[in-house]
Tab-separated table of C-alpha atoms and ligand atoms in Angstrom:
chain	number	residue	atom	x	y	z
I	1	MET	CA	13.959	-1.070	-19.315
I	2	ALA	CA	11.911	-3.530	-17.352
I	3	ASP	CA	14.201	-5.444	-15.083
I	4	GLY	CA	11.855	-8.407	-14.874
I	5	SER	CA	13.457	-9.698	-11.740
I	6	THR	CA	11.671	-11.353	-8.877
I	7	GLY	CA	13.292	-12.312	-5.614
I	8	ARG	CA	11.725	-15.569	-4.606
I	9	PRO	CA	12.830	-17.350	-1.487
I	10	GLY	CA	13.077	-21.059	-2.093
I	11	GLY	CA	11.621	-20.762	-5.596
I	12	GLN	CA	8.323	-22.322	-4.472
I	13	LEU	CA	4.909	-20.767	-5.035
I	14	GLU	CA	2.466	-21.822	-2.380
I	15	LEU	CA	-0.860	-20.200	-3.083
I	16	LYS	CA	-2.904	-21.812	-0.276
I	17	MET	CA	-6.171	-21.259	-2.130
I	18	ASP	CA	-8.209	-22.734	0.722
I	19	ARG	CA	-7.225	-19.881	3.044
I	20	PRO	CA	-8.067	-16.200	2.603
I	21	HIS	CA	-5.135	-13.896	1.910
I	22	ILE	CA	-4.940	-10.144	2.527
I	23	ALA	CA	-4.058	-9.325	-1.093
I	24	ARG	CA	-6.811	-11.487	-2.606
I	25	VAL	CA	-9.542	-10.262	-0.235
I	26	TYR	CA	-8.534	-6.699	-1.170
I	27	ASP	CA	-8.707	-7.666	-4.848
I	28	TYR	CA	-12.242	-8.961	-4.208
I	29	TYR	CA	-13.279	-5.600	-2.712
I	30	LEU	CA	-11.852	-3.883	-5.799
I	31	GLY	CA	-13.896	-6.100	-8.106
I	32	GLY	CA	-10.821	-7.937	-9.387
I	33	LYS	CA	-10.683	-11.520	-10.610
I	34	THR	CA	-7.595	-12.654	-8.745
I	35	ASN	CA	-9.314	-14.189	-5.725
I	36	TYR	CA	-10.690	-17.559	-4.655
I	37	GLU	CA	-13.750	-18.848	-2.808
I	38	ALA	CA	-12.056	-18.586	0.599
I	39	ASP	CA	-11.152	-14.937	-0.104
I	40	ARG	CA	-14.686	-14.075	-1.230
I	41	TYR	CA	-16.159	-15.827	1.803
I	42	ALA	CA	-13.948	-13.861	4.201
I	43	GLY	CA	-14.547	-10.657	2.212
I	44	ASP	CA	-18.317	-11.149	2.458
I	45	GLN	CA	-18.039	-11.568	6.222
I	46	VAL	CA	-16.088	-8.325	6.457
I	47	LEU	CA	-18.637	-6.575	4.236
I	48	ALA	CA	-21.471	-7.859	6.431
I	49	ALA	CA	-19.703	-6.388	9.464
I	50	TRP	CA	-18.603	-3.172	7.760
I	51	PRO	CA	-20.154	-2.437	4.348
I	52	GLY	CA	-17.599	0.322	3.765
I	53	ALA	CA	-14.820	-2.128	2.854
I	54	ARG	CA	-15.301	-1.788	-0.934
I	55	THR	CA	-15.497	2.000	-0.786
I	56	ALA	CA	-12.436	2.037	1.447
I	57	ALA	CA	-10.404	-0.067	-0.983
I	58	ARG	CA	-11.303	2.082	-3.994
I	59	THR	CA	-10.748	5.323	-2.108
I	60	ASN	CA	-7.383	4.046	-0.943
I	61	ARG	CA	-6.421	3.165	-4.499
I	62	ILE	CA	-7.464	6.578	-5.827
I	63	PHE	CA	-5.481	8.242	-3.036
I	64	MET	CA	-2.438	6.302	-4.279
I	65	HIS	CA	-2.903	7.884	-7.716
I	66	ARG	CA	-2.949	11.421	-6.293
I	67	ALA	CA	-0.089	10.817	-3.872
I	68	ALA	CA	2.050	9.298	-6.647
I	69	ARG	CA	1.466	12.313	-8.872
I	70	THR	CA	2.323	14.657	-5.993
I	71	LEU	CA	5.555	12.763	-5.348
I	72	ALA	CA	6.620	12.786	-8.992
I	73	ARG	CA	5.290	16.150	-10.142
I	74	GLU	CA	5.516	18.402	-7.116
I	75	LEU	CA	8.370	16.853	-5.153
I	76	GLY	CA	10.267	15.798	-8.291
I	77	LEU	CA	10.998	12.315	-6.976
I	78	ASP	CA	11.951	9.685	-9.547
I	79	GLN	CA	12.730	6.661	-7.365
I	80	PHE	CA	9.925	4.710	-5.694
I	81	LEU	CA	9.788	1.816	-3.250
I	82	ASP	CA	6.267	0.431	-2.780
I	83	ILE	CA	5.924	-2.158	-0.015
I	84	GLY	CA	2.733	-4.225	0.163
I	85	THR	CA	2.015	-3.542	-3.485
I	86	GLY	CA	-0.979	-5.835	-3.843
I	87	ILE	CA	-2.222	-7.706	-6.879
I	88	PRO	CA	-1.611	-5.530	-9.957
I	89	THR	CA	-4.532	-3.160	-10.600
I	90	GLU	CA	-4.255	-0.657	-13.426
I	91	PRO	CA	-3.017	1.961	-13.220
I	92	ASN	CA	-0.228	0.690	-11.036
I	93	LEU	CA	2.161	3.077	-9.334
I	94	HIS	CA	4.827	2.914	-12.053
I	95	GLN	CA	2.273	3.763	-14.745
I	96	ILE	CA	1.343	6.930	-12.876
I	97	VAL	CA	4.845	8.121	-12.026
I	98	GLN	CA	6.308	7.165	-15.407
I	99	GLY	CA	3.448	9.158	-16.954
I	100	GLU	CA	4.969	12.143	-15.122
I	101	ASN	CA	8.587	11.163	-15.679
I	102	PRO	CA	9.343	8.263	-18.061
I	103	ARG	CA	12.740	7.800	-16.396
I	104	ALA	CA	11.190	6.986	-13.007
I	105	ARG	CA	12.309	3.768	-11.331
I	106	VAL	CA	9.992	1.684	-9.172
I	107	VAL	CA	10.651	-1.294	-6.914
I	108	TYR	CA	7.591	-3.228	-5.790
I	109	VAL	CA	7.588	-5.490	-2.738
I	110	ASP	CA	4.997	-7.932	-1.422
I	111	ASN	CA	5.116	-11.160	0.570
I	112	ASP	CA	2.113	-12.795	-1.097
I	113	PRO	CA	2.888	-15.611	-3.567
I	114	LEU	CA	-0.015	-14.618	-5.796
I	115	VAL	CA	1.309	-11.071	-6.156
I	116	LEU	CA	4.615	-12.636	-7.160
I	117	ALA	CA	2.782	-14.822	-9.687
I	118	HIS	CA	1.259	-11.697	-11.256
I	119	ALA	CA	4.353	-9.514	-10.963
I	120	ARG	CA	4.873	-9.507	-14.735
I	121	ALA	CA	2.142	-6.861	-14.973
I	122	LEU	CA	4.314	-4.663	-12.761
I	123	MET	CA	7.258	-4.987	-15.122
I	124	ASN	CA	5.894	-3.128	-18.141
I	125	SER	CA	8.201	-0.188	-17.556
I	126	THR	CA	8.859	2.602	-20.008
I	127	PRO	CA	12.093	1.992	-21.954
I	128	GLU	CA	13.747	4.932	-20.151
I	129	GLY	CA	12.668	3.840	-16.664
I	130	ARG	CA	12.914	0.608	-14.767
I	131	THR	CA	10.730	-1.570	-12.554
I	132	ALA	CA	11.586	-4.517	-10.352
I	133	TYR	CA	9.755	-6.812	-8.002
I	134	VAL	CA	11.029	-8.205	-4.695
I	135	HIS	CA	9.216	-11.046	-2.954
I	136	ALA	CA	9.976	-10.140	0.660
I	137	ASP	CA	8.441	-9.255	3.976
I	138	PHE	CA	8.051	-5.762	5.412
I	139	THR	CA	8.812	-7.127	8.879
I	140	GLU	CA	12.287	-8.143	7.673
I	141	PRO	CA	13.674	-4.831	6.384
I	142	ASP	CA	17.036	-6.233	5.327
I	143	SER	CA	15.314	-8.731	3.023
I	144	VAL	CA	13.896	-5.703	1.211
I	145	LEU	CA	16.716	-3.159	1.491
I	146	LEU	CA	19.509	-5.569	0.578
I	147	ALA	CA	17.628	-7.404	-2.183
I	148	PRO	CA	19.736	-7.341	-5.386
I	149	GLU	CA	16.627	-6.393	-7.381
I	150	LEU	CA	16.381	-3.243	-5.253
I	151	THR	CA	20.051	-2.316	-5.051
I	152	ARG	CA	20.514	-2.564	-8.809
I	153	THR	CA	17.362	-0.536	-9.522
I	154	LEU	CA	17.495	2.321	-7.012
I	155	ASP	CA	20.429	4.662	-6.369
I	156	ALA	CA	20.860	4.586	-2.568
I	157	GLY	CA	22.434	8.046	-2.607
I	158	ARG	CA	19.367	9.758	-4.072
I	159	PRO	CA	15.918	10.387	-2.525
I	160	VAL	CA	13.331	7.632	-2.675
I	161	ALA	CA	9.568	7.813	-2.161
I	162	LEU	CA	8.577	4.973	0.161
I	163	SER	CA	4.898	4.009	0.041
I	164	VAL	CA	3.319	1.580	2.480
I	165	LEU	CA	-0.396	1.714	1.730
I	166	ALA	CA	-3.031	-0.207	3.631
I	167	LEU	CA	-0.425	-2.547	5.108
I	168	LEU	CA	0.533	-1.194	8.543
I	169	HIS	CA	-2.755	-2.221	10.173
I	170	PHE	CA	-1.502	-5.790	9.663
I	171	VAL	CA	1.650	-5.037	11.644
I	172	LEU	CA	0.834	-4.910	15.335
I	173	ASP	CA	2.511	-2.751	17.974
I	174	GLU	CA	3.925	-5.937	19.486
I	175	ASP	CA	5.491	-6.735	16.107
I	176	GLY	CA	7.365	-3.427	16.260
I	177	ALA	CA	5.398	-1.483	13.629
I	178	TYR	CA	6.898	1.900	14.543
I	179	GLY	CA	10.469	0.622	14.695
I	180	LEU	CA	10.073	-1.077	11.311
I	181	VAL	CA	8.903	2.126	9.613
I	182	ARG	CA	11.770	4.017	11.292
I	183	ARG	CA	14.268	1.418	10.034
I	184	PHE	CA	13.133	1.930	6.432
I	185	VAL	CA	13.108	5.731	6.722
I	186	GLU	CA	16.572	5.760	8.297
I	187	ALA	CA	17.886	3.839	5.304
I	188	LEU	CA	16.772	6.595	2.910
I	189	PRO	CA	18.612	9.887	2.270
I	190	SER	CA	17.356	13.387	3.053
I	191	GLY	CA	14.694	14.526	0.590
I	192	SER	CA	13.052	11.096	0.585
I	193	ALA	CA	9.328	10.816	1.271
I	194	LEU	CA	7.036	8.502	3.204
I	195	VAL	CA	3.410	7.988	2.183
I	196	LEU	CA	1.071	5.890	4.290
I	197	THR	CA	-2.557	4.887	4.589
I	198	HIS	CA	-3.878	3.017	7.597
I	199	GLY	CA	-7.170	1.625	8.886
I	200	THR	CA	-8.827	3.436	11.764
I	201	SER	CA	-11.941	2.597	13.769
I	202	GLU	CA	-12.460	6.204	14.863
I	203	PHE	CA	-15.353	6.858	12.470
I	204	ALA	CA	-17.252	3.570	12.920
I	205	PRO	CA	-15.952	1.914	16.106
I	206	GLU	CA	-18.471	-0.919	16.307
I	207	ALA	CA	-18.527	-1.913	12.647
I	208	MET	CA	-14.763	-1.640	12.282
I	209	GLY	CA	-14.347	-3.573	15.516
I	210	ARG	CA	-16.407	-6.415	14.032
I	211	ALA	CA	-14.515	-6.256	10.734
I	212	GLY	CA	-11.214	-6.295	12.603
I	213	ARG	CA	-12.257	-9.457	14.423
I	214	VAL	CA	-13.139	-11.148	11.117
I	215	TYR	CA	-9.672	-10.255	9.828
I	216	THR	CA	-7.924	-11.480	12.942
I	217	ASP	CA	-9.946	-14.723	13.031
I	218	CYS	CA	-9.936	-15.536	9.311
I	219	VAL	CA	-7.333	-13.565	7.357
I	220	ALA	CA	-4.523	-11.985	9.366
I	221	ARG	CA	-4.069	-10.271	12.698
I	222	ALA	CA	-5.030	-6.637	12.393
I	223	GLN	CA	-4.892	-3.481	14.501
I	224	THR	CA	-6.563	-0.190	13.658
I	225	ARG	CA	-4.892	2.980	14.905
I	226	SER	CA	-6.163	6.400	15.900
I	227	ARG	CA	-5.149	9.615	14.144
I	228	GLU	CA	-2.622	10.259	16.888
I	229	GLU	CA	-1.187	6.759	16.665
I	230	PHE	CA	-1.016	7.043	12.871
I	231	ALA	CA	0.740	10.427	13.113
I	232	ARG	CA	3.528	8.831	15.168
I	233	PHE	CA	4.718	6.949	12.068
I	234	PHE	CA	5.760	10.335	10.675
I	235	ASP	CA	7.803	11.438	13.714
I	236	GLY	CA	10.872	13.384	12.588
I	237	LEU	CA	9.444	13.986	9.101
I	238	GLU	CA	7.728	17.053	7.607
I	239	LEU	CA	4.128	16.406	6.600
I	240	VAL	CA	3.089	18.093	3.368
I	241	ASP	CA	-0.246	19.849	3.073
I	242	PRO	CA	-2.910	18.946	4.210
I	243	GLY	CA	-1.117	16.808	6.836
I	244	ILE	CA	-2.945	13.792	8.240
I	245	GLU	CA	-6.321	13.537	6.498
I	246	VAL	CA	-8.872	10.986	5.417
I	247	PRO	CA	-7.765	9.899	1.934
I	248	HIS	CA	-10.830	11.258	0.122
I	249	ARG	CA	-10.071	14.773	1.408
I	250	TRP	CA	-6.322	14.580	0.836
I	251	ARG	CA	-5.881	16.937	-2.112
I	252	PRO	CA	-9.071	15.890	-3.926
I	253	ASP	CA	-9.020	16.822	-7.572
I	254	ARG	CA	-11.473	16.940	-10.414
I	255	GLN	CA	-9.836	14.132	-12.312
I	256	THR	CA	-10.084	11.467	-9.636
I	257	GLY	CA	-12.629	13.294	-7.507
I	258	ALA	CA	-13.074	13.413	-3.779
I	259	CYS	CA	-15.880	10.989	-4.352
I	260	ILE	CA	-15.857	7.704	-6.157
I	261	GLY	CA	-16.781	8.037	-9.781
I	262	GLY	CA	-17.754	11.604	-8.990
I	263	ALA	CA	-21.209	10.309	-8.103
I	264	ARG	CA	-21.521	11.067	-4.433
I	265	ASP	CA	-19.623	12.157	-1.374
I	266	VAL	CA	-17.962	9.423	0.578
I	267	ALA	CA	-18.560	9.266	4.311
I	268	ASP	CA	-15.534	9.021	6.596
I	269	ALA	CA	-17.112	5.972	8.251
I	270	GLU	CA	-17.213	4.154	4.890
I	271	VAL	CA	-13.536	4.796	4.252
I	272	GLY	CA	-12.115	4.223	7.726
I	273	LEU	CA	-8.567	5.188	6.759
I	274	TRP	CA	-6.027	7.850	7.562
I	275	ALA	CA	-3.557	9.077	4.945
I	276	GLY	CA	-0.426	11.189	5.026
I	277	LEU	CA	2.648	12.112	2.998
I	278	ALA	CA	5.812	13.508	4.567
I	279	VAL	CA	9.347	14.426	3.525
I	280	LYS	CA	12.562	13.532	5.344
I	281	PRO	CA	14.431	16.760	6.182
G	1	LIG	C1	-4.722	-4.244	1.554
G	1	LIG	S1	-3.480	-4.632	0.396
G	1	LIG	C2	-3.015	-3.020	-0.190
G	1	LIG	C3	-2.400	-3.042	-1.589
G	1	LIG	C4	-1.863	-1.695	-2.072
G	1	LIG	N1	-0.779	-1.220	-1.240
G	1	LIG	C5	-2.929	-0.641	-2.114
G	1	LIG	O1	-2.953	0.190	-1.179
G	1	LIG	O2	-3.731	-0.615	-3.035
G	1	LIG	C6	-2.098	-5.016	1.488
G	1	LIG	C7	-0.945	-5.690	0.780
G	1	LIG	O3	0.146	-5.798	1.704
G	1	LIG	C8	0.710	-7.084	1.572
G	1	LIG	N2	1.348	-7.405	2.859
G	1	LIG	C9	0.737	-7.643	4.044
G	1	LIG	N3	1.649	-7.884	4.992
G	1	LIG	C10	2.859	-7.798	4.376
G	1	LIG	C11	4.205	-7.955	4.846
G	1	LIG	N4	4.471	-8.238	6.122
G	1	LIG	N5	5.203	-7.794	3.947
G	1	LIG	C12	4.935	-7.507	2.647
G	1	LIG	N6	3.692	-7.353	2.165
G	1	LIG	C13	2.674	-7.504	3.025
G	1	LIG	C14	-0.440	-8.004	1.229
G	1	LIG	O4	-0.009	-9.181	0.586
G	1	LIG	C15	-1.248	-7.100	0.307
G	1	LIG	O5	-0.830	-7.246	-1.022
């Protein structure tokens, strides 16, 4: 069943349409319609600095599809916690994993009011499975882990696949990014999995540097991380094949393709992301 629940602090929706938001700028890159003039303006500035942003967003999304299938099909996981979900974009995570296992349960989390406003699209669960939405902040783990929508949807005693995709570059070292990931992983039982994607400037230092400054000035503070710095998020976990990789070469398949639309190869500098999936021993 679809739980239909939404945790909403204070019950107020403040969309702040005059200011760009991470989720809406990302929706703009993806060609979505859930964005406003301020988001498109900021997105265009990022694209002027680093034209790869659209390719990166789509590649990231397609990586999510492959990682979700790996988690459900190969690792047999049937409980999912997706933090920094984004504005619904079909197929969403639950549609992929419930396609593998209709009984799968998915809890989505985001701190953006507009994602909350569109959360209904994340609630179209299979009858056998369940989905829920929590309006909460990654930097406050208890607001996620103790949310009633989560505790009544996921069985804390069984493994959970935690996905945090394209979010951690908005959590700076000084905000305790590594400790926050550790806190979430520690809360999950053995056999759980962690899947991450993260912006890196290693392939296009100048362009990504400019794009990062646009983000920090106009959208949200941002910090790219190197492969080594990204790998540290997986400390104590067992990376599955192929380990840390750019998302377009992480288990590419014919269906989704290593390249977008199957039309051409994607350059690492256009994608500017690292990806990885690991299991908790
Ligand atoms: C770039 S989008 C990525 C969306 C989706 N995970 C994907 O990979 O397609 C980042 C999302 O993280 C959310 N986000 C950013 N900081 C967050 C925080 N501290 N807590 C919860 N969500 C956050 C934004 O609102 C946005 O929806």
